[in-house]
Short mmCIF file of C-alpha atoms and ligand atoms in Angstrom, two decimals:
data_model
loop_
_atom_site.label_atom_id
_atom_site.label_comp_id
_atom_site.label_asym_id
_atom_site.label_seq_id
_atom_site.Cartn_x
_atom_site.Cartn_y
_atom_site.Cartn_z
CA MET F 844 -0.68 -112.90 -38.90
CA ASN F 845 1.20 -110.71 -41.37
CA ILE F 846 4.68 -110.06 -39.97
CA PRO F 847 6.75 -107.34 -41.66
CA SER F 848 10.55 -107.44 -41.96
CA GLN F 849 11.04 -103.92 -40.55
CA MET F 850 9.47 -102.22 -37.53
CA THR F 851 9.58 -98.92 -35.68
CA ALA F 852 11.75 -99.14 -32.57
CA VAL F 853 13.43 -96.66 -30.23
CA ALA F 854 17.22 -96.79 -30.16
CA ILE F 855 19.80 -95.10 -27.93
CA VAL F 856 21.81 -93.26 -30.59
CA GLN F 857 24.55 -92.37 -28.09
CA PRO F 858 24.62 -92.43 -24.29
CA GLY F 859 23.23 -89.22 -22.80
CA GLY F 860 20.05 -87.32 -22.04
CA PRO F 861 16.49 -88.21 -23.09
CA GLN F 862 17.12 -86.88 -26.63
CA ALA F 863 19.44 -89.87 -27.13
CA LEU F 864 16.23 -91.90 -27.63
CA GLN F 865 15.20 -91.87 -31.27
CA ALA F 866 12.50 -93.77 -33.13
CA ARG F 867 13.74 -95.36 -36.35
CA SER F 868 13.20 -98.32 -38.64
CA GLU F 869 14.89 -101.50 -37.42
CA PRO F 870 14.83 -105.10 -38.61
CA LEU F 871 12.55 -107.40 -36.61
CA PRO F 872 14.43 -109.38 -33.93
CA SER F 873 15.07 -113.02 -34.79
CA THR F 874 12.93 -115.55 -32.91
CA GLY F 875 14.96 -118.45 -31.51
CA PRO F 876 13.55 -121.98 -31.04
CA ASP F 877 12.66 -121.29 -27.38
CA ASP F 878 11.35 -117.76 -27.98
CA VAL F 879 8.05 -116.17 -28.86
CA LEU F 880 7.70 -113.09 -31.04
CA ILE F 881 5.34 -110.57 -29.44
CA ARG F 882 3.52 -107.86 -31.36
CA VAL F 883 3.94 -105.08 -28.80
CA ALA F 884 0.96 -102.90 -27.91
CA ALA F 885 2.59 -101.21 -24.91
CA ALA F 886 6.01 -101.13 -23.24
CA GLY F 887 6.70 -100.09 -19.65
CA VAL F 888 9.45 -97.58 -18.81
CA ASN F 889 11.68 -98.46 -15.86
CA GLY F 890 14.50 -96.93 -13.86
CA PRO F 891 17.05 -99.32 -15.45
CA ASP F 892 16.11 -97.92 -18.92
CA LEU F 893 17.19 -94.46 -17.73
CA ALA F 894 20.49 -95.89 -16.48
CA GLN F 895 21.02 -97.72 -19.80
CA ARG F 896 20.30 -94.55 -21.79
CA ARG F 897 22.87 -92.65 -19.71
CA GLY F 898 25.46 -95.34 -20.47
CA HIS F 899 25.56 -96.67 -16.88
CA TYR F 900 23.82 -100.06 -17.36
CA ASP F 901 24.94 -101.94 -20.45
CA PRO F 902 22.78 -104.81 -21.77
CA PRO F 903 24.16 -108.22 -20.78
CA PRO F 904 25.92 -110.23 -23.53
CA GLY F 905 23.51 -111.42 -26.22
CA ALA F 906 20.68 -109.07 -25.20
CA SER F 907 19.12 -106.54 -27.58
CA PRO F 908 20.88 -103.15 -27.46
CA LEU F 909 17.45 -101.49 -27.74
CA PRO F 910 15.94 -100.35 -24.41
CA GLY F 911 12.76 -101.76 -22.90
CA LEU F 912 12.43 -104.51 -20.29
CA GLU F 913 8.67 -105.17 -20.22
CA ILE F 914 5.87 -105.35 -22.75
CA ALA F 915 2.30 -106.43 -23.33
CA GLY F 916 0.66 -107.40 -26.60
CA GLU F 917 -0.10 -110.59 -28.49
CA ILE F 918 1.90 -113.55 -29.67
CA ALA F 919 2.79 -113.10 -33.35
CA ALA F 920 4.93 -116.23 -33.81
CA VAL F 921 6.37 -119.07 -31.72
CA GLY F 922 9.76 -120.82 -31.91
CA LYS F 923 9.78 -124.49 -32.85
CA ASN F 924 10.26 -125.75 -29.25
CA VAL F 925 7.48 -123.60 -27.76
CA THR F 926 4.28 -125.41 -26.80
CA ALA F 927 2.93 -123.16 -24.02
CA TRP F 928 1.82 -120.27 -26.26
CA ARG F 929 -0.13 -119.84 -29.48
CA VAL F 930 -0.36 -117.06 -32.05
CA GLY F 931 -2.96 -114.54 -30.89
CA ASP F 932 -2.55 -115.14 -27.11
CA ARG F 933 -2.72 -111.91 -25.11
CA VAL F 934 0.40 -111.71 -22.96
CA MET F 935 2.73 -109.60 -20.85
CA ALA F 936 6.44 -110.38 -20.72
CA LEU F 937 9.76 -109.58 -19.12
CA THR F 938 12.13 -108.96 -22.04
CA ASN F 939 15.91 -109.08 -22.05
CA GLY F 940 15.84 -105.69 -23.83
CA GLY F 941 14.24 -104.42 -27.02
CA GLY F 942 10.82 -103.62 -25.52
CA TYR F 943 10.59 -100.10 -27.00
CA ALA F 944 9.59 -101.57 -30.35
CA GLU F 945 6.65 -102.87 -32.36
CA TYR F 946 7.92 -106.46 -32.08
CA ALA F 947 10.09 -108.16 -29.46
CA ALA F 948 11.46 -111.71 -29.22
CA VAL F 949 11.29 -113.10 -25.67
CA PRO F 950 12.19 -116.49 -24.13
CA ALA F 951 8.84 -118.26 -23.73
CA GLY F 952 9.38 -118.83 -19.98
CA GLN F 953 9.41 -115.06 -19.37
CA VAL F 954 5.88 -114.66 -20.71
CA LEU F 955 2.67 -114.53 -18.61
CA PRO F 956 -0.97 -114.23 -19.63
CA THR F 957 -2.41 -110.72 -19.43
CA PRO F 958 -4.47 -110.75 -16.21
CA ASP F 959 -8.24 -110.60 -16.80
CA GLY F 960 -9.52 -107.06 -16.31
CA TRP F 961 -6.18 -105.38 -17.01
CA ALA F 962 -5.85 -102.94 -19.93
CA VAL F 963 -2.86 -103.63 -22.15
CA ALA F 964 -1.00 -100.51 -20.90
CA GLU F 965 -1.57 -101.61 -17.29
CA ALA F 966 -0.29 -105.11 -18.03
CA ALA F 967 2.81 -103.67 -19.73
CA ALA F 968 3.61 -101.87 -16.48
CA LEU F 969 3.86 -105.04 -14.38
CA PRO F 970 6.63 -107.48 -15.34
CA GLU F 971 9.93 -105.69 -14.59
CA THR F 972 9.05 -104.57 -11.08
CA TRP F 973 6.94 -107.63 -10.18
CA PHE F 974 9.68 -110.04 -11.27
CA THR F 975 12.25 -107.99 -9.33
CA ILE F 976 10.24 -107.90 -6.10
CA THR F 977 8.96 -111.46 -6.36
CA GLN F 978 12.51 -112.72 -6.60
CA SER F 979 14.25 -110.40 -4.15
CA LEU F 980 11.59 -109.97 -1.46
CA VAL F 981 9.50 -113.13 -1.71
CA MET F 982 11.78 -115.90 -3.01
CA ARG F 983 15.02 -114.67 -1.51
CA ALA F 984 14.09 -112.65 1.57
CA GLY F 985 11.20 -114.99 2.45
CA LEU F 986 8.40 -112.45 2.84
CA THR F 987 5.43 -114.09 4.53
CA SER F 988 2.02 -113.16 5.84
CA GLY F 989 2.01 -111.00 8.97
CA MET F 990 5.35 -109.29 8.31
CA THR F 991 5.73 -105.51 8.01
CA VAL F 992 7.57 -104.22 4.92
CA LEU F 993 9.04 -100.75 4.47
CA ALA F 994 8.91 -99.71 0.78
CA HIS F 995 11.13 -96.82 -0.26
CA GLY F 996 10.12 -94.95 -3.43
CA ALA F 997 6.54 -96.04 -2.71
CA SER F 998 4.97 -93.89 -5.44
CA GLY F 999 7.25 -95.32 -8.15
CA GLY F 1000 7.33 -98.63 -9.99
CA ILE F 1001 9.41 -100.72 -7.59
CA GLY F 1002 7.81 -99.24 -4.48
CA GLY F 1003 4.31 -99.76 -5.87
CA ALA F 1004 5.04 -103.39 -6.74
CA THR F 1005 6.40 -103.90 -3.22
CA ILE F 1006 3.21 -102.54 -1.65
CA GLN F 1007 0.94 -104.62 -3.87
CA ILE F 1008 2.86 -107.89 -3.57
CA ALA F 1009 3.22 -107.52 0.20
CA THR F 1010 -0.50 -106.81 0.54
CA ILE F 1011 -1.51 -109.76 -1.65
CA LEU F 1012 0.66 -112.06 0.47
CA GLY F 1013 -0.89 -110.87 3.73
CA ALA F 1014 1.95 -108.60 4.86
CA ARG F 1015 1.60 -104.93 5.85
CA ALA F 1016 3.35 -102.33 3.71
CA ILE F 1017 4.54 -98.92 4.90
CA GLY F 1018 5.38 -96.59 1.99
CA VAL F 1019 8.08 -93.92 2.08
CA VAL F 1020 7.07 -90.89 -0.01
CA SER F 1021 7.86 -87.21 -0.57
CA SER F 1022 4.44 -85.54 -0.73
CA PRO F 1023 0.83 -85.89 0.47
CA GLN F 1024 -0.25 -86.73 -3.10
CA LYS F 1025 2.29 -89.58 -3.29
CA ALA F 1026 1.16 -90.74 0.17
CA ARG F 1027 -2.47 -90.93 -1.01
CA TYR F 1028 -1.38 -92.92 -4.06
CA ALA F 1029 0.62 -95.41 -1.96
CA ARG F 1030 -2.44 -95.94 0.23
CA THR F 1031 -4.64 -96.65 -2.82
CA LEU F 1032 -2.24 -99.48 -3.66
CA GLY F 1033 -2.65 -100.93 -0.17
CA ALA F 1034 -0.07 -99.27 2.09
CA ILE F 1035 -1.34 -99.31 5.68
CA ALA F 1036 0.67 -96.17 6.45
CA THR F 1037 3.10 -93.78 4.80
CA ILE F 1038 6.13 -91.82 5.96
CA ASP F 1039 6.88 -88.51 4.25
CA TYR F 1040 10.66 -88.22 4.37
CA THR F 1041 10.51 -84.47 3.67
CA SER F 1042 8.94 -83.84 7.08
CA GLU F 1043 9.28 -87.06 9.13
CA ASP F 1044 12.12 -89.14 10.58
CA ILE F 1045 11.82 -92.45 8.71
CA ALA F 1046 13.31 -94.73 11.37
CA ALA F 1047 11.49 -93.09 14.30
CA ARG F 1048 8.17 -93.25 12.48
CA ALA F 1049 8.73 -96.87 11.38
CA LEU F 1050 9.34 -97.83 15.02
CA GLU F 1051 6.25 -95.90 16.11
CA LEU F 1052 4.10 -97.65 13.49
CA THR F 1053 5.32 -101.06 14.68
CA GLU F 1054 4.97 -100.39 18.43
CA GLY F 1055 8.73 -100.13 18.83
CA ARG F 1056 9.51 -103.47 17.16
CA GLY F 1057 10.74 -102.22 13.77
CA VAL F 1058 9.99 -103.53 10.30
CA ASP F 1059 10.70 -107.09 9.13
CA ARG F 1060 11.66 -106.39 5.51
CA ILE F 1061 12.86 -103.29 3.63
CA ILE F 1062 13.02 -102.70 -0.12
CA ASP F 1063 15.48 -99.87 -0.68
CA VAL F 1064 16.12 -98.00 -3.94
CA VAL F 1065 17.85 -95.06 -2.27
CA GLY F 1066 21.09 -96.36 -0.74
CA GLY F 1067 23.84 -94.00 0.46
CA PRO F 1068 22.90 -92.47 3.82
CA MET F 1069 19.57 -94.39 3.78
CA ALA F 1070 21.47 -97.59 4.60
CA GLU F 1071 22.06 -96.47 8.18
CA VAL F 1072 18.44 -95.29 8.50
CA ASN F 1073 17.29 -98.72 7.34
CA LEU F 1074 19.26 -100.47 10.08
CA ALA F 1075 17.63 -98.23 12.69
CA ALA F 1076 14.16 -99.05 11.30
CA CYS F 1077 14.74 -102.83 11.34
CA ALA F 1078 13.22 -105.30 13.75
CA ARG F 1079 15.38 -108.09 15.16
CA GLY F 1080 15.99 -110.67 12.39
CA ALA F 1081 14.95 -108.26 9.62
CA HIS F 1082 16.19 -108.39 6.02
CA VAL F 1083 17.10 -105.32 3.94
CA VAL F 1084 16.95 -105.81 0.16
CA GLN F 1085 18.94 -103.30 -1.91
CA VAL F 1086 17.67 -102.96 -5.48
CA SER F 1087 19.14 -99.57 -6.35
CA THR F 1088 21.43 -96.84 -5.08
CA LEU F 1089 19.82 -93.63 -6.35
CA ASP F 1090 21.45 -91.54 -3.58
CA GLY F 1091 24.81 -93.30 -3.55
CA ALA F 1092 26.46 -96.70 -3.90
CA LYS F 1093 28.66 -96.32 -0.80
CA ALA F 1094 27.45 -96.35 2.77
CA THR F 1095 28.83 -96.34 6.31
CA LEU F 1096 27.06 -98.98 8.37
CA SER F 1097 27.10 -100.04 11.98
CA LEU F 1098 28.26 -103.66 11.81
CA ARG F 1099 27.46 -103.82 15.51
CA THR F 1100 23.79 -103.09 14.76
CA ILE F 1101 23.76 -105.80 12.07
CA MET F 1102 25.10 -108.28 14.64
CA ALA F 1103 22.98 -107.13 17.57
CA LYS F 1104 19.73 -107.22 15.55
CA GLN F 1105 20.75 -110.33 13.57
CA LEU F 1106 20.07 -108.60 10.28
CA THR F 1107 20.47 -109.81 6.70
CA LEU F 1108 21.43 -107.45 3.86
CA SER F 1109 21.10 -108.62 0.28
CA GLY F 1110 21.03 -107.05 -3.15
CA SER F 1111 20.22 -108.07 -6.68
CA THR F 1112 19.87 -106.94 -10.27
CA LEU F 1113 17.33 -108.81 -12.37
CA ARG F 1114 18.52 -108.18 -15.90
CA PRO F 1115 21.74 -110.26 -16.05
CA GLN F 1116 20.06 -113.36 -14.61
CA SER F 1117 19.48 -116.44 -16.75
CA SER F 1118 16.28 -117.19 -18.65
CA ALA F 1119 15.87 -120.28 -16.46
CA THR F 1120 15.86 -118.13 -13.32
CA LYS F 1121 13.46 -115.64 -14.90
CA ALA F 1122 11.17 -118.54 -15.84
CA GLU F 1123 11.19 -119.71 -12.19
CA ILE F 1124 10.14 -116.22 -11.11
CA ALA F 1125 7.39 -116.18 -13.76
CA ALA F 1126 6.08 -119.51 -12.47
CA ARG F 1127 6.00 -118.15 -8.92
CA ILE F 1128 4.07 -115.03 -10.03
CA ARG F 1129 1.62 -117.19 -11.96
CA ARG F 1130 0.99 -119.43 -8.96
CA ASP F 1131 0.95 -116.95 -6.07
CA LEU F 1132 0.08 -113.52 -7.48
CA LEU F 1133 -1.79 -113.77 -10.77
CA PRO F 1134 -5.05 -115.02 -9.20
CA ALA F 1135 -5.11 -111.94 -6.95
CA LEU F 1136 -4.41 -109.66 -9.91
CA GLU F 1137 -7.57 -110.97 -11.55
CA GLN F 1138 -9.81 -110.05 -8.61
CA PRO F 1139 -12.13 -107.18 -9.61
CA ASN F 1140 -11.20 -104.95 -6.64
CA ILE F 1141 -7.42 -105.15 -7.09
CA PRO F 1142 -5.89 -101.64 -7.30
CA LYS F 1143 -4.02 -100.90 -10.53
CA PRO F 1144 -0.88 -98.78 -10.78
CA ALA F 1145 -1.42 -95.23 -12.07
CA ILE F 1146 -0.30 -95.10 -15.71
CA THR F 1147 0.89 -92.17 -17.85
CA CYS F 1148 1.04 -93.13 -21.54
CA PHE F 1149 3.18 -91.67 -24.32
CA PRO F 1150 3.36 -92.74 -27.98
CA LEU F 1151 6.46 -94.86 -28.69
CA ALA F 1152 8.03 -92.03 -30.72
CA ASP F 1153 7.84 -89.77 -27.62
CA ALA F 1154 10.08 -92.02 -25.51
CA ALA F 1155 12.29 -89.00 -24.73
CA ALA F 1156 9.34 -87.19 -23.10
CA ALA F 1157 8.53 -90.34 -21.12
CA HIS F 1158 12.10 -90.44 -19.76
CA GLN F 1159 11.94 -86.73 -18.94
CA LEU F 1160 8.82 -87.31 -16.85
CA MET F 1161 10.51 -90.18 -14.95
CA GLU F 1162 13.57 -88.02 -14.32
CA SER F 1163 11.43 -85.16 -13.00
CA ARG F 1164 10.16 -87.53 -10.27
CA ALA F 1165 6.70 -86.00 -10.79
CA HIS F 1166 5.08 -89.22 -12.02
CA LEU F 1167 2.86 -91.49 -9.96
CA GLY F 1168 3.11 -95.21 -10.60
CA LYS F 1169 4.30 -96.15 -14.07
CA VAL F 1170 5.10 -94.54 -17.40
CA VAL F 1171 4.19 -96.56 -20.51
CA LEU F 1172 4.86 -96.25 -24.26
CA THR F 1173 2.14 -97.33 -26.69
CA THR F 1174 2.69 -98.49 -30.27
CA GLN F 1175 0.35 -98.26 -33.26
CA PHE F 1176 -1.03 -101.67 -32.16
CA GLY F 1177 -2.10 -100.33 -28.76
CA THR F 1178 -5.43 -99.11 -30.08
CA GLN F 1179 -6.37 -102.60 -31.28
CA PHE F 1180 -6.69 -103.98 -27.75
N1 NAP X 1317 17.74 -104.34 -9.01
C1 NAP X 1317 16.86 -104.52 -9.96
O1 NAP X 1317 16.71 -105.60 -10.52
C2 NAP X 1317 15.98 -103.37 -10.37
C3 NAP X 1317 14.83 -103.58 -11.14
C4 NAP X 1317 14.03 -102.49 -11.47
C5 NAP X 1317 14.39 -101.20 -11.04
N2 NAP X 1317 15.54 -101.05 -10.34
C6 NAP X 1317 15.96 -99.72 -9.89
O2 NAP X 1317 15.06 -99.26 -8.91
C7 NAP X 1317 15.00 -97.83 -8.97
C8 NAP X 1317 13.55 -97.42 -9.02
O3 NAP X 1317 13.03 -97.81 -10.29
P1 NAP X 1317 11.54 -97.46 -10.66
O4 NAP X 1317 11.32 -97.99 -12.02
O5 NAP X 1317 10.66 -97.83 -9.56
O6 NAP X 1317 11.66 -95.86 -10.75
P2 NAP X 1317 10.60 -94.75 -10.38
O7 NAP X 1317 9.25 -95.17 -10.81
O8 NAP X 1317 11.16 -93.48 -10.90
O9 NAP X 1317 10.60 -94.72 -8.79
C9 NAP X 1317 11.66 -94.18 -8.05
C10 NAP X 1317 11.09 -93.74 -6.70
O10 NAP X 1317 12.16 -93.49 -5.83
C11 NAP X 1317 11.94 -92.24 -5.16
N3 NAP X 1317 13.26 -91.65 -4.95
C12 NAP X 1317 13.86 -91.51 -3.75
N4 NAP X 1317 15.08 -91.01 -3.90
C13 NAP X 1317 15.28 -90.85 -5.23
C14 NAP X 1317 16.36 -90.35 -6.00
N5 NAP X 1317 17.51 -89.92 -5.44
N6 NAP X 1317 16.22 -90.31 -7.34
C15 NAP X 1317 15.08 -90.72 -7.93
N7 NAP X 1317 14.01 -91.19 -7.24
C16 NAP X 1317 14.12 -91.25 -5.89
C17 NAP X 1317 11.00 -91.45 -6.07
O11 NAP X 1317 10.02 -90.74 -5.35
P3 NAP X 1317 10.32 -89.34 -4.64
O12 NAP X 1317 10.98 -88.46 -5.66
O13 NAP X 1317 8.96 -88.91 -4.26
O14 NAP X 1317 11.18 -89.66 -3.47
C18 NAP X 1317 10.23 -92.54 -6.79
O15 NAP X 1317 9.06 -92.87 -6.09
C19 NAP X 1317 15.80 -97.40 -10.19
O16 NAP X 1317 17.07 -96.94 -9.80
C20 NAP X 1317 15.94 -98.67 -10.99
O17 NAP X 1317 17.10 -98.68 -11.77
C21 NAP X 1317 16.32 -102.10 -9.98
#
């Protein structure tokens, strides 16, 4: 494979609005002995990219300063210690940054095969949210078959991954949405019910849908006042997982409710974690979720694609909250898949 020395990539020229994203020529990233170099066909856009662009979520030490946490494409080169992948393999990967580019270097353990039946843009939309939810909800909060999960932001990336992973593992997902259209979308992904927070009381409806018991697990991206609502929606022994604080990082909580219901509250951010941890999550996805992703009737997230050079427009769409599912950037290589 002919590998150039320069590529087109999107950089954050200075922290700020979407116009801070500019396509320019950049040197290819260097491929370490434990890395693979991926020729990127498509790169998913995620909430953390918006935070990074605004200057609120700096890359961890050693990570690429370019945005982009997930990609799909093909292996262009492998580091000298890598035996699991070969040039030409079709893959999707969780990057440590630098996904908005024509080439990205990724630790080999963070790479997964593209699921059979998934278009490259669909595969690019999986890793960031599926790694996040697999770790926080499945590995840490112990989601198992038969549980009921409340997914906030159900029409977005994290909420959609929560619904799909819960459904694959035999749990029941209830999606929290803001419109009938978003409710329909959450149901196509597998939600057994939805709650429209613009017209319904989330906790009351969650109790009603669980015959008064409450939900067993909650994935929350909202935070702020939602923290108290979550406690009211919880069953005894439930676990609330905080993965973002879009409506506020501070909350007033009833500690008495946490004690009386024997609740667990946890939180996590994926990006700063080690490559070894990310490789453990990848292995778990490969074992427990990938076979289900390859079933012909599996629902796919809705995708809106933009060319790489239009990354600013992609961020604007995410910020408008009008999107369903995922927003994806495609490179010049996207048409070859
Ligand atoms: N902790 C981690 O490791 C991790 C990993 C990935 C993402 N995240 C975070 O998770 C959040 C969601 O990411 P995403 O990629 O799923 O984004 P997304 O696709 O834009 O989804 C966000 C969802 O949240 C809902 N929402 C509710 N309140 C909101 C508010 N105040 N502002 C914006 N949206 C709101 C939106 O729907 P409605 O407008 O219909 O309510 C939308 O469905 C982001 O903050 C991101 O940084 C954290």
